[in-house]
Short mmCIF file of C-alpha atoms in Angstrom, two decimals:
data_model
loop_
_atom_site.label_atom_id
_atom_site.label_comp_id
_atom_site.label_asym_id
_atom_site.label_seq_id
_atom_site.Cartn_x
_atom_site.Cartn_y
_atom_site.Cartn_z
CA MET A 1 6.46 -35.02 -2.05
CA ASN A 2 9.71 -33.26 -2.87
CA THR A 3 10.23 -31.41 0.45
CA VAL A 4 9.23 -31.95 4.06
CA ILE A 5 9.50 -29.16 6.62
CA ARG A 6 9.84 -31.22 9.78
CA GLY A 7 8.82 -30.40 13.31
CA ALA A 8 8.01 -26.69 13.02
CA GLN A 9 5.51 -24.99 15.28
CA VAL A 10 2.81 -24.43 12.66
CA ALA A 11 0.76 -21.24 12.77
CA ASP A 12 -1.83 -22.19 10.21
CA GLY A 13 -3.22 -18.70 9.50
CA THR A 14 -6.54 -19.14 11.29
CA GLY A 15 -5.40 -17.82 14.68
CA ALA A 16 -5.55 -21.30 16.23
CA PRO A 17 -2.78 -22.22 18.72
CA LEU A 18 0.50 -23.33 17.22
CA VAL A 19 0.95 -27.10 16.79
CA ARG A 20 4.21 -28.95 16.12
CA GLN A 21 3.78 -30.69 12.75
CA ASP A 22 5.40 -31.83 9.53
CA VAL A 23 4.39 -30.06 6.31
CA GLY A 24 5.06 -31.77 2.99
CA LEU A 25 5.35 -29.93 -0.32
CA ALA A 26 4.75 -31.34 -3.78
CA GLY A 27 5.48 -28.95 -6.61
CA SER A 28 3.74 -25.65 -5.96
CA ARG A 29 1.30 -27.05 -3.38
CA ILE A 30 1.13 -28.21 0.21
CA ALA A 31 0.65 -31.97 -0.11
CA GLU A 32 0.19 -33.05 3.50
CA VAL A 33 0.20 -31.79 7.10
CA ALA A 34 0.88 -34.50 9.67
CA ALA A 35 2.30 -35.34 13.08
CA PRO A 36 6.01 -34.58 13.50
CA GLY A 37 8.38 -37.22 12.19
CA THR A 38 5.79 -38.99 10.03
CA LEU A 39 6.45 -37.49 6.58
CA THR A 40 9.41 -38.30 4.35
CA ALA A 41 10.72 -36.82 1.12
CA ALA A 42 13.90 -36.47 -0.89
CA ARG A 43 14.62 -33.30 1.05
CA VAL A 44 13.86 -32.91 4.74
CA LEU A 45 14.26 -29.49 6.35
CA ASP A 46 14.67 -29.66 10.13
CA ALA A 47 12.56 -26.80 11.50
CA THR A 48 12.77 -27.64 15.21
CA GLY A 49 12.29 -24.51 17.31
CA GLN A 50 11.03 -22.43 14.39
CA VAL A 51 7.56 -21.22 13.42
CA LEU A 52 6.10 -22.07 10.02
CA SER A 53 3.55 -19.55 8.80
CA PRO A 54 1.68 -18.96 5.57
CA GLY A 55 3.43 -16.34 3.46
CA PHE A 56 2.59 -12.80 4.49
CA ILE A 57 0.16 -10.84 2.31
CA ASP A 58 0.97 -7.15 1.84
CA MET A 59 -2.48 -5.63 1.42
CA HIS A 60 -1.15 -2.21 0.42
CA SER A 61 1.95 -2.24 -1.75
CA HIS A 62 3.53 0.23 -4.16
CA SER A 63 5.73 -2.25 -6.05
CA ASP A 64 3.91 -1.67 -9.33
CA LEU A 65 7.13 -0.95 -11.26
CA GLN A 66 9.92 -2.15 -9.01
CA LEU A 67 8.58 -5.70 -9.04
CA LEU A 68 9.44 -5.60 -12.75
CA VAL A 69 12.56 -3.42 -12.64
CA ALA A 70 14.25 -5.46 -9.87
CA PRO A 71 12.37 -8.77 -10.03
CA ASP A 72 14.35 -10.53 -7.25
CA HIS A 73 12.42 -8.12 -4.98
CA LEU A 74 14.58 -8.55 -1.90
CA ALA A 75 12.68 -5.89 0.08
CA LYS A 76 9.61 -8.10 0.25
CA VAL A 77 11.11 -11.59 -0.06
CA SER A 78 13.45 -10.96 2.86
CA GLN A 79 10.57 -10.12 5.20
CA GLY A 80 8.41 -13.08 4.23
CA VAL A 81 5.95 -11.43 1.86
CA THR A 82 4.71 -13.87 -0.77
CA THR A 83 1.75 -11.87 -2.16
CA GLU A 84 1.32 -8.12 -2.72
CA VAL A 85 -1.71 -6.04 -3.69
CA LEU A 86 -0.77 -3.38 -6.25
CA GLY A 87 -2.71 -0.55 -7.92
CA GLN A 88 -3.16 1.39 -4.71
CA ASP A 89 -4.37 4.90 -3.83
CA GLY A 90 -6.21 5.35 -7.10
CA LEU A 91 -3.05 5.82 -9.17
CA SER A 92 -1.25 3.17 -11.18
CA TYR A 93 -0.33 2.25 -14.71
CA ALA A 94 -3.32 0.28 -16.06
CA PRO A 95 -5.67 0.82 -17.76
CA VAL A 96 -4.03 3.66 -19.70
CA ASP A 97 -3.59 5.18 -23.10
CA ASP A 98 -0.38 6.85 -24.27
CA GLU A 99 -1.32 10.30 -22.93
CA VAL A 100 -2.38 9.07 -19.50
CA LEU A 101 0.67 6.83 -19.18
CA ALA A 102 2.98 9.76 -19.94
CA ALA A 103 1.27 11.86 -17.27
CA LEU A 104 1.39 9.08 -14.69
CA ARG A 105 5.08 8.45 -15.25
CA GLY A 106 5.77 12.01 -14.15
CA GLN A 107 3.17 12.20 -11.39
CA LEU A 108 4.24 8.94 -9.76
CA ALA A 109 8.01 9.29 -10.12
CA GLY A 110 8.27 10.07 -6.41
CA TRP A 111 6.53 6.79 -5.61
CA ASN A 112 7.88 4.42 -8.25
CA ASP A 113 10.65 6.21 -10.18
CA ASP A 114 10.47 6.55 -13.97
CA PRO A 115 13.21 4.12 -15.00
CA ALA A 116 15.13 4.93 -18.16
CA GLY A 117 14.77 2.42 -20.96
CA PHE A 118 11.88 0.62 -19.29
CA ASP A 119 9.55 -1.27 -21.64
CA TRP A 120 5.98 -0.01 -21.10
CA ASN A 121 4.47 -2.70 -23.30
CA TRP A 122 0.97 -2.80 -21.79
CA ARG A 123 -2.09 -0.58 -21.75
CA SER A 124 -4.89 -2.71 -20.27
CA VAL A 125 -5.10 -4.42 -16.89
CA GLY A 126 -4.99 -7.80 -18.59
CA GLU A 127 -1.81 -6.89 -20.44
CA TYR A 128 -0.21 -5.60 -17.23
CA LEU A 129 -1.04 -8.87 -15.46
CA ASP A 130 0.42 -10.78 -18.39
CA ARG A 131 3.64 -8.78 -17.98
CA LEU A 132 3.71 -9.56 -14.24
CA ASP A 133 3.36 -13.25 -15.04
CA ARG A 134 6.85 -13.24 -16.51
CA ASP A 135 9.58 -13.68 -13.90
CA ILE A 136 8.55 -12.02 -10.64
CA ALA A 137 9.62 -13.09 -7.16
CA VAL A 138 6.25 -12.92 -5.37
CA ASN A 139 2.59 -13.16 -6.32
CA ALA A 140 0.78 -9.96 -7.25
CA ALA A 141 -2.89 -8.97 -7.17
CA TYR A 142 -4.11 -5.71 -8.71
CA LEU A 143 -6.73 -3.08 -7.88
CA ILE A 144 -8.18 -0.81 -10.57
CA PRO A 145 -6.98 2.74 -9.82
CA GLN A 146 -9.99 5.07 -9.85
CA GLY A 147 -7.89 8.20 -10.44
CA THR A 148 -6.33 6.62 -13.51
CA VAL A 149 -9.76 5.60 -14.81
CA ARG A 150 -10.93 9.19 -14.31
CA MET A 151 -7.95 10.48 -16.29
CA LEU A 152 -8.97 8.27 -19.20
CA ALA A 153 -12.65 9.27 -19.17
CA VAL A 154 -12.72 12.82 -17.78
CA GLY A 155 -9.18 14.16 -17.82
CA TRP A 156 -7.56 16.26 -15.12
CA ASP A 157 -10.32 18.81 -14.53
CA ASP A 158 -12.10 19.42 -11.22
CA ARG A 159 -15.69 18.89 -12.36
CA PRO A 160 -18.44 16.28 -12.24
CA ALA A 161 -18.32 13.54 -14.81
CA THR A 162 -20.95 13.71 -17.53
CA GLU A 163 -23.36 10.82 -17.97
CA ALA A 164 -21.32 9.58 -20.93
CA GLU A 165 -18.04 9.87 -19.00
CA LEU A 166 -19.48 7.98 -16.05
CA ALA A 167 -20.68 5.25 -18.40
CA ARG A 168 -17.17 4.97 -19.85
CA MET A 169 -15.63 4.73 -16.38
CA LYS A 170 -18.05 1.97 -15.45
CA GLU A 171 -17.18 0.14 -18.66
CA LEU A 172 -13.44 0.46 -17.93
CA VAL A 173 -13.97 -0.89 -14.41
CA ALA A 174 -16.09 -3.80 -15.64
CA THR A 175 -13.54 -4.71 -18.31
CA SER A 176 -10.65 -4.50 -15.83
CA MET A 177 -12.51 -6.73 -13.36
CA ALA A 178 -13.11 -9.27 -16.15
CA GLU A 179 -9.38 -9.17 -16.93
CA GLY A 180 -8.49 -10.16 -13.37
CA ALA A 181 -8.50 -7.11 -11.05
CA PHE A 182 -9.60 -7.76 -7.46
CA GLY A 183 -11.36 -4.46 -6.91
CA LEU A 184 -11.07 -0.69 -7.05
CA SER A 185 -8.78 1.72 -5.20
CA SER A 186 -9.07 5.47 -4.74
CA GLY A 187 -6.72 8.25 -3.70
CA LEU A 188 -9.14 10.93 -2.60
CA THR A 189 -6.45 13.40 -1.61
CA TYR A 190 -4.66 12.90 -4.95
CA MET A 191 -5.44 14.55 -8.29
CA PRO A 192 -7.65 13.70 -10.18
CA GLY A 193 -9.30 11.01 -8.04
CA MET A 194 -10.13 13.64 -5.43
CA TYR A 195 -12.48 15.34 -7.90
CA ALA A 196 -14.94 12.44 -7.86
CA SER A 197 -18.12 12.85 -5.84
CA ASN A 198 -19.34 10.12 -3.54
CA ASP A 199 -22.19 9.51 -5.98
CA GLU A 200 -19.65 8.84 -8.73
CA LEU A 201 -17.68 6.51 -6.46
CA THR A 202 -20.87 4.67 -5.54
CA GLU A 203 -21.65 3.98 -9.18
CA LEU A 204 -18.16 2.57 -9.81
CA CYS A 205 -18.27 0.51 -6.61
CA ARG A 206 -21.58 -0.99 -7.64
CA VAL A 207 -19.87 -2.42 -10.72
CA VAL A 208 -17.06 -3.82 -8.56
CA GLY A 209 -19.39 -5.31 -5.95
CA GLU A 210 -21.52 -7.03 -8.57
CA ARG A 211 -18.38 -8.82 -9.75
CA GLY A 212 -17.23 -9.98 -6.33
CA GLY A 213 -14.53 -7.35 -5.79
CA TYR A 214 -13.91 -4.83 -3.02
CA TYR A 215 -13.27 -1.10 -2.70
CA SER A 216 -10.07 0.16 -1.04
CA PRO A 217 -10.06 3.95 -0.61
CA HIS A 218 -7.36 6.27 0.59
CA HIS A 219 -10.16 8.55 1.71
CA ARG A 220 -10.52 12.31 1.77
CA SER A 221 -8.74 13.07 5.05
CA TYR A 222 -6.56 11.39 7.63
CA GLY A 223 -6.34 14.66 9.58
CA ALA A 224 -9.08 17.22 10.16
CA GLY A 225 -12.35 15.55 9.28
CA ALA A 226 -10.88 12.03 9.36
CA LEU A 227 -13.87 10.48 11.10
CA GLU A 228 -16.24 12.11 8.62
CA ALA A 229 -14.08 10.81 5.77
CA PHE A 230 -14.20 7.25 7.11
CA ALA A 231 -17.96 7.55 7.52
CA GLU A 232 -18.29 8.72 3.90
CA MET A 233 -16.56 5.58 2.66
CA ILE A 234 -18.76 3.36 4.81
CA GLU A 235 -21.79 5.05 3.25
CA VAL A 236 -20.40 4.49 -0.26
CA SER A 237 -20.00 0.82 0.59
CA ARG A 238 -23.48 0.62 2.09
CA ARG A 239 -25.13 2.31 -0.91
CA SER A 240 -23.23 0.33 -3.54
CA GLY A 241 -23.27 -3.06 -1.85
CA CYS A 242 -19.51 -3.29 -2.40
CA PRO A 243 -17.29 -4.65 0.41
CA LEU A 244 -14.94 -2.03 1.89
CA HIS A 245 -11.26 -2.31 2.78
CA LEU A 246 -9.89 0.84 4.40
CA ALA A 247 -6.36 1.56 3.20
CA HIS A 248 -3.66 2.43 5.77
CA ALA A 249 -6.45 3.08 8.26
CA THR A 250 -5.15 5.43 10.91
CA MET A 251 -5.81 8.69 12.71
CA ASN A 252 -2.93 11.08 12.09
CA PHE A 253 -1.95 14.68 12.87
CA SER A 254 -2.27 16.50 16.18
CA VAL A 255 -6.04 16.91 15.84
CA ASN A 256 -6.49 13.12 16.10
CA LYS A 257 -4.21 12.24 18.99
CA GLY A 258 -5.95 9.55 21.05
CA LYS A 259 -8.99 9.35 18.76
CA ALA A 260 -8.59 5.78 17.45
CA PRO A 261 -11.39 4.51 19.76
CA GLU A 262 -13.82 6.83 17.98
CA LEU A 263 -12.84 5.32 14.63
CA LEU A 264 -13.18 1.78 15.97
CA ARG A 265 -16.65 2.51 17.37
CA LEU A 266 -17.67 3.80 13.94
CA LEU A 267 -16.40 0.61 12.30
CA ASP A 268 -17.92 -1.71 14.90
CA ASP A 269 -21.32 -0.05 14.58
CA ALA A 270 -21.21 -0.56 10.81
CA LEU A 271 -20.02 -4.15 11.14
CA ASP A 272 -22.77 -4.91 13.62
CA GLU A 273 -25.26 -3.57 11.07
CA GLY A 274 -23.98 -6.11 8.55
CA CYS A 275 -21.49 -4.03 6.57
CA ASP A 276 -18.52 -5.94 5.11
CA ILE A 277 -15.46 -3.94 6.22
CA THR A 278 -11.78 -4.71 6.70
CA LEU A 279 -8.74 -2.48 7.03
CA ASP A 280 -4.96 -2.51 6.87
CA SER A 281 -2.27 -0.59 8.71
CA TYR A 282 1.52 -0.34 8.96
CA PRO A 283 3.32 -0.46 12.35
CA TYR A 284 5.08 2.91 12.15
CA LEU A 285 4.25 6.51 13.03
CA PRO A 286 5.43 8.52 9.97
CA GLY A 287 3.60 8.36 6.66
CA ALA A 288 5.09 8.82 3.21
CA THR A 289 3.98 10.24 -0.14
CA TYR A 290 5.19 12.53 -2.89
CA LEU A 291 5.90 16.11 -1.83
CA SER A 292 3.44 17.72 -4.23
CA ALA A 293 0.57 15.76 -2.66
CA LEU A 294 0.33 18.51 -0.01
CA LEU A 295 -0.85 21.04 -2.60
CA PRO A 296 -4.50 22.11 -2.53
CA SER A 297 -6.58 20.35 -5.16
CA TRP A 298 -7.18 23.51 -7.17
CA ALA A 299 -3.41 24.02 -7.50
CA ALA A 300 -2.97 20.53 -8.97
CA GLU A 301 -5.89 20.69 -11.39
CA GLY A 302 -4.96 20.09 -15.02
CA GLY A 303 -1.88 17.96 -14.41
CA THR A 304 1.85 18.53 -14.10
CA ALA A 305 2.32 21.36 -16.59
CA ALA A 306 -0.55 23.39 -15.13
CA THR A 307 0.71 22.80 -11.60
CA LEU A 308 4.23 23.93 -12.45
CA ALA A 309 2.85 27.06 -14.10
CA ARG A 310 0.99 27.97 -10.91
CA LEU A 311 4.10 27.38 -8.82
CA SER A 312 5.99 29.80 -11.08
CA ASP A 313 3.52 32.65 -10.51
CA PRO A 314 4.25 34.78 -7.38
CA ASP A 315 0.61 35.67 -6.69
CA THR A 316 -0.52 32.06 -7.02
CA ARG A 317 2.34 30.91 -4.81
CA GLU A 318 1.11 33.23 -2.08
CA ARG A 319 -2.41 31.88 -2.42
CA ILE A 320 -1.05 28.32 -2.12
CA ARG A 321 1.07 29.33 0.89
CA VAL A 322 -2.03 30.60 2.69
CA ALA A 323 -3.83 27.32 1.96
CA LEU A 324 -0.89 25.29 3.23
CA GLU A 325 0.18 27.27 6.28
CA GLU A 326 -2.97 29.01 7.47
CA SER A 327 -6.19 27.31 6.40
CA GLY A 328 -4.98 23.74 5.80
CA SER A 329 -5.22 22.43 2.24
CA ASP A 330 -7.24 19.38 1.30
CA GLY A 331 -4.03 17.80 -0.03
CA ALA A 332 -2.56 18.19 3.46
CA HIS A 333 -5.64 16.62 5.08
CA GLY A 334 -7.13 19.94 6.19
CA VAL A 335 -4.39 20.62 8.74
CA PRO A 336 -2.06 23.64 8.48
CA VAL A 337 1.37 22.33 7.50
CA ASP A 338 4.07 22.19 10.16
CA TRP A 339 7.20 22.23 8.01
CA HIS A 340 9.19 20.63 10.84
CA THR A 341 7.18 17.41 10.29
CA ILE A 342 7.76 17.22 6.51
CA GLU A 343 11.03 15.45 5.73
CA ILE A 344 12.28 15.17 2.14
CA ASN A 345 13.51 11.61 1.65
CA GLY A 346 13.97 11.29 -2.10
CA VAL A 347 15.00 13.61 -4.95
CA ARG A 348 15.62 13.05 -8.64
CA ARG A 349 18.33 15.67 -9.20
CA SER A 350 21.73 15.17 -7.60
CA GLU A 351 21.97 18.91 -6.99
CA ASN A 352 19.22 18.52 -4.37
CA CYS A 353 20.75 15.66 -2.38
CA ALA A 354 21.47 17.97 0.57
CA LEU A 355 17.71 18.20 1.15
CA VAL A 356 17.40 14.47 1.83
CA GLY A 357 16.95 13.46 5.45
CA ARG A 358 16.10 16.98 6.60
CA SER A 359 12.81 18.68 7.29
CA VAL A 360 11.63 21.42 4.98
CA ALA A 361 11.96 23.81 7.93
CA ASP A 362 15.60 22.87 8.57
CA SER A 363 16.57 23.10 4.90
CA ALA A 364 14.81 26.44 4.57
CA ARG A 365 16.67 27.80 7.59
CA ALA A 366 19.99 26.70 6.09
CA ALA A 367 19.06 28.31 2.77
CA GLY A 368 17.91 31.55 4.39
CA LYS A 369 14.41 31.48 2.93
CA PRO A 370 10.88 30.82 4.20
CA PRO A 371 9.89 27.13 4.26
CA SER A 372 7.12 27.65 1.72
CA GLU A 373 9.58 29.16 -0.75
CA LEU A 374 11.95 26.23 -0.39
CA TYR A 375 8.98 23.90 -0.88
CA PHE A 376 7.84 25.66 -4.06
CA ASP A 377 11.36 25.95 -5.47
CA THR A 378 12.02 22.25 -4.84
CA LEU A 379 8.83 21.19 -6.59
CA LEU A 380 9.72 23.31 -9.59
CA ASP A 381 13.32 22.13 -9.76
CA GLU A 382 12.28 18.49 -9.39
CA ARG A 383 9.24 18.78 -11.64
CA LEU A 384 7.17 17.40 -8.75
CA GLY A 385 9.24 14.19 -8.61
CA THR A 386 10.16 14.44 -4.91
CA SER A 387 9.10 12.14 -2.07
CA CYS A 388 8.68 12.91 1.62
CA LEU A 389 7.97 11.52 5.06
CA LEU A 390 5.20 12.99 7.20
CA HIS A 391 5.95 12.71 10.92
CA VAL A 392 2.32 12.91 12.02
CA GLY A 393 1.43 9.59 13.68
CA HIS A 394 0.51 8.58 17.25
CA GLU A 395 1.54 5.28 18.85
CA GLU A 396 -1.64 4.90 20.90
CA ASN A 397 -3.70 5.08 17.70
CA VAL A 398 -1.46 2.54 15.94
CA LEU A 399 -1.79 0.11 18.88
CA ALA A 400 -5.56 0.39 19.10
CA ILE A 401 -6.18 -0.07 15.38
CA MET A 402 -3.95 -3.14 14.98
CA ARG A 403 -6.02 -4.94 17.63
CA HIS A 404 -9.23 -4.58 15.64
CA ARG A 405 -11.08 -7.72 14.57
CA THR A 406 -10.84 -6.84 10.85
CA HIS A 407 -7.21 -5.68 10.81
CA THR A 408 -4.70 -6.84 8.19
CA GLY A 409 -1.14 -5.74 7.39
CA GLY A 410 -0.05 -3.43 4.61
CA SER A 411 3.37 -1.84 4.19
CA ASP A 412 2.37 1.13 2.00
CA GLY A 413 6.05 0.87 1.17
CA LEU A 414 7.80 2.96 -1.47
CA LEU A 415 10.91 1.22 -2.76
CA VAL A 416 12.60 4.17 -4.48
CA GLY A 417 14.25 7.37 -3.35
CA ASP A 418 17.41 8.12 -1.43
CA ARG A 419 16.01 7.14 1.97
CA PRO A 420 12.63 5.44 1.56
CA HIS A 421 10.41 4.75 4.54
CA PRO A 422 11.71 1.60 6.31
CA ARG A 423 8.24 0.07 6.23
CA ALA A 424 9.02 -1.11 2.69
CA TRP A 425 11.60 -3.52 4.17
CA GLY A 426 10.43 -3.98 7.75
CA THR A 427 6.65 -4.00 8.17
CA PHE A 428 5.96 -7.71 8.69
CA PRO A 429 8.90 -8.67 10.94
CA ARG A 430 8.23 -5.48 12.92
CA TYR A 431 4.72 -6.70 13.73
CA LEU A 432 6.15 -9.97 15.05
CA ALA A 433 9.15 -8.47 16.87
CA ARG A 434 7.88 -5.26 18.41
CA TYR A 435 4.14 -5.78 18.75
CA VAL A 436 4.09 -9.52 19.50
CA ARG A 437 7.35 -10.42 21.24
CA GLU A 438 8.32 -7.12 22.88
CA LEU A 439 5.03 -5.39 23.69
CA GLY A 440 2.58 -8.30 23.70
CA VAL A 441 -0.04 -6.24 21.88
CA LEU A 442 -1.00 -9.26 19.76
CA ASP A 443 -0.66 -12.99 20.33
CA LEU A 444 1.67 -14.67 17.82
CA ALA A 445 -0.96 -16.93 16.24
CA ASP A 446 -3.47 -14.08 16.08
CA CYS A 447 -0.97 -11.68 14.50
CA ILE A 448 -0.07 -14.24 11.84
CA ALA A 449 -3.78 -14.65 11.07
CA HIS A 450 -3.99 -10.86 10.55
CA LEU A 451 -1.09 -11.02 8.08
CA THR A 452 -2.16 -14.18 6.21
CA GLY A 453 -5.54 -15.90 6.44
CA ARG A 454 -7.61 -12.80 7.12
CA ALA A 455 -5.99 -10.96 4.20
CA ALA A 456 -6.56 -13.93 1.88
CA ARG A 457 -10.25 -13.96 2.81
CA ARG A 458 -10.62 -10.31 1.87
CA LEU A 459 -9.01 -11.01 -1.49
CA GLY A 460 -11.18 -14.09 -2.00
CA LEU A 461 -8.16 -16.35 -2.43
CA ALA A 462 -9.50 -19.85 -1.88
CA ASP A 463 -6.07 -21.53 -1.94
CA ARG A 464 -3.72 -19.14 -0.12
CA GLY A 465 -3.29 -17.70 3.35
CA LEU A 466 -3.59 -20.99 5.28
CA ILE A 467 -1.43 -24.06 5.80
CA ARG A 468 -3.74 -26.73 4.45
CA PRO A 469 -3.32 -29.66 2.03
CA GLY A 470 -3.99 -28.44 -1.51
CA TYR A 471 -3.15 -24.82 -0.73
CA ALA A 472 -0.36 -22.96 -2.52
CA ALA A 473 3.01 -23.52 -0.84
CA ASP A 474 3.57 -19.87 0.08
CA LEU A 475 5.38 -20.27 3.41
CA VAL A 476 7.67 -18.46 5.85
CA LEU A 477 9.92 -20.20 8.39
CA PHE A 478 11.26 -18.00 11.19
CA ASP A 479 12.66 -17.99 14.71
CA PRO A 480 10.10 -16.28 16.97
CA ASP A 481 12.84 -15.25 19.41
CA THR A 482 15.04 -13.48 16.88
CA ILE A 483 12.82 -12.31 14.03
CA SER A 484 13.24 -8.55 13.77
CA ASP A 485 13.16 -5.63 11.40
CA THR A 486 16.55 -3.97 10.92
CA ALA A 487 15.50 -1.26 8.46
CA THR A 488 15.71 2.22 9.97
CA PHE A 489 14.95 5.73 8.76
CA ASP A 490 18.69 6.37 8.43
CA ASP A 491 19.43 3.01 6.77
CA PRO A 492 16.14 1.75 5.34
CA ARG A 493 17.20 -0.89 2.82
CA GLN A 494 18.04 -3.60 5.35
CA PRO A 495 16.61 -7.13 5.31
CA ALA A 496 14.97 -8.68 8.35
CA THR A 497 16.76 -11.08 10.65
CA GLY A 498 15.44 -14.34 12.04
CA ILE A 499 13.75 -15.55 8.83
CA SER A 500 15.49 -18.65 7.47
CA HIS A 501 13.27 -19.73 4.56
CA VAL A 502 10.61 -18.25 2.31
CA PHE A 503 8.77 -20.38 -0.25
CA VAL A 504 6.75 -18.88 -3.10
CA ASN A 505 4.60 -21.44 -4.91
CA GLY A 506 6.80 -24.17 -3.48
CA VAL A 507 10.10 -22.66 -4.64
CA ALA A 508 12.61 -21.33 -2.10
CA ALA A 509 13.07 -17.58 -2.55
CA LEU A 510 15.05 -17.41 0.70
CA GLU A 511 17.18 -20.44 1.67
CA ASP A 512 19.04 -20.54 5.01
CA THR A 513 18.63 -16.72 5.20
CA HIS A 514 20.14 -16.24 1.72
CA PRO A 515 18.11 -14.99 -1.26
CA THR A 516 18.08 -17.50 -4.10
CA GLY A 517 16.96 -15.16 -6.87
CA ALA A 518 14.08 -17.50 -7.69
CA LEU A 519 11.27 -15.93 -9.68
CA ALA A 520 8.34 -18.22 -8.90
CA GLY A 521 5.65 -15.59 -8.39
CA HIS A 522 2.55 -15.16 -10.53
CA ALA A 523 -0.02 -12.53 -11.32
CA LEU A 524 -3.13 -13.56 -9.42
CA ARG A 525 -6.39 -13.02 -11.28
CA HIS A 526 -9.75 -12.49 -9.69
CA PRO A 527 -12.42 -14.50 -11.48
CA GLY A 528 -14.58 -11.38 -12.01
CA ARG A 529 -17.63 -13.38 -11.12
CA SER A 530 -21.11 -11.82 -11.01
CA ARG A 531 -23.34 -12.11 -7.99
#
């Protein structure tokens, strides 16, 4: 053994009560777990009074580019994340061809930026995972993005896939699973994934389920019709035989205030019938996305150029305004937009910096124009590359959902923009500080199981998520009395406090609260096994 962590209160990731123990590391693995004071090594780390946990698993991450652009990855390392799941919401950068990659770079700039001079030297999922295997700070798993697959096979049109196009999508999914993807994601309020029928999704999920993967949808509504949208995804899972993981599962907007118990009854009924369902959530009220996501699906059809053309036409702008403000567009979850709740938090052009940190309503008032006009003008000027916060959440719903027996943690964190959502830097310590220590919503050992062992089981990781001999040495050492998120909406890029050490594959990424710059992470590959 090269390192012994001595005398920590060990939360092993199962939810069992904490036990004071020594944990010995040898290379990238946990070598031994024993009574305190019994293990020796060249290096002994006194962990008296601290909690040792498996590394946290971010089940819903948007680090697809930034993990490569800024590989030290302080946002996640500093909060104890040792594994992230990328490829979320049906939109990411593999598999692609040149045309699809060019379109995605523009469409996702509000999520991931489009860094100048970046080397896009992959096209397949396998090639992307190979790229991740070179010098990253944490481990990364990948989901096949259904919207991206649809771009490759069908394009950007709102129409059913032909039989040949569906066959190609299934082939792309099968190949990507064989190359190491863990499942399939969807963004069913994002173009073009939203154009897929549930029958089409079922066919793709059948391919995933047969290979041991899972389906993680951002479903068709988190507002009006949210319960129906959750039920649709359960039915897709039931019909396809593919396990279901509900992304950022919540009940948002005024129409869903206090309705989390209805969602949980729906899930419990399905679980009791034998369905395989898990979910993730983030411990905040606002959501975040790119500003153009609010547009009705018909206005986004055809891609960026077609969307910008519609936004330039006065008659079409009025039609879009009616959909947004009066009827509720599908992109805005079927709820008429309240511009006071939409806050611009990232722009690409310096001329628009004054918009950052203000609601669309406030900026429109200052500019002397209607909010919808400011919205349209901003999208045009930014070529859709603007991000926003949506202040639409309810604390009672957040509390109820995080208590659920299948709950896991996911930041849904965007790392770019002028003032990104603080969940990118604060999700995991916030669970432990606010919802364990301060509010007592979850017991410490149980919360850690949500964030570690339970997530690893969903991913099918047989050697991560628990503190056991032979498991990967992905570990977090923290003070339960002082661990806290410090990232705020005004100052979001702030590391957590109270975390002294983070180990990724046995290498210290955080040492005595200081980042080491170690790049010991790997691309994790699902075996793509058949059932």
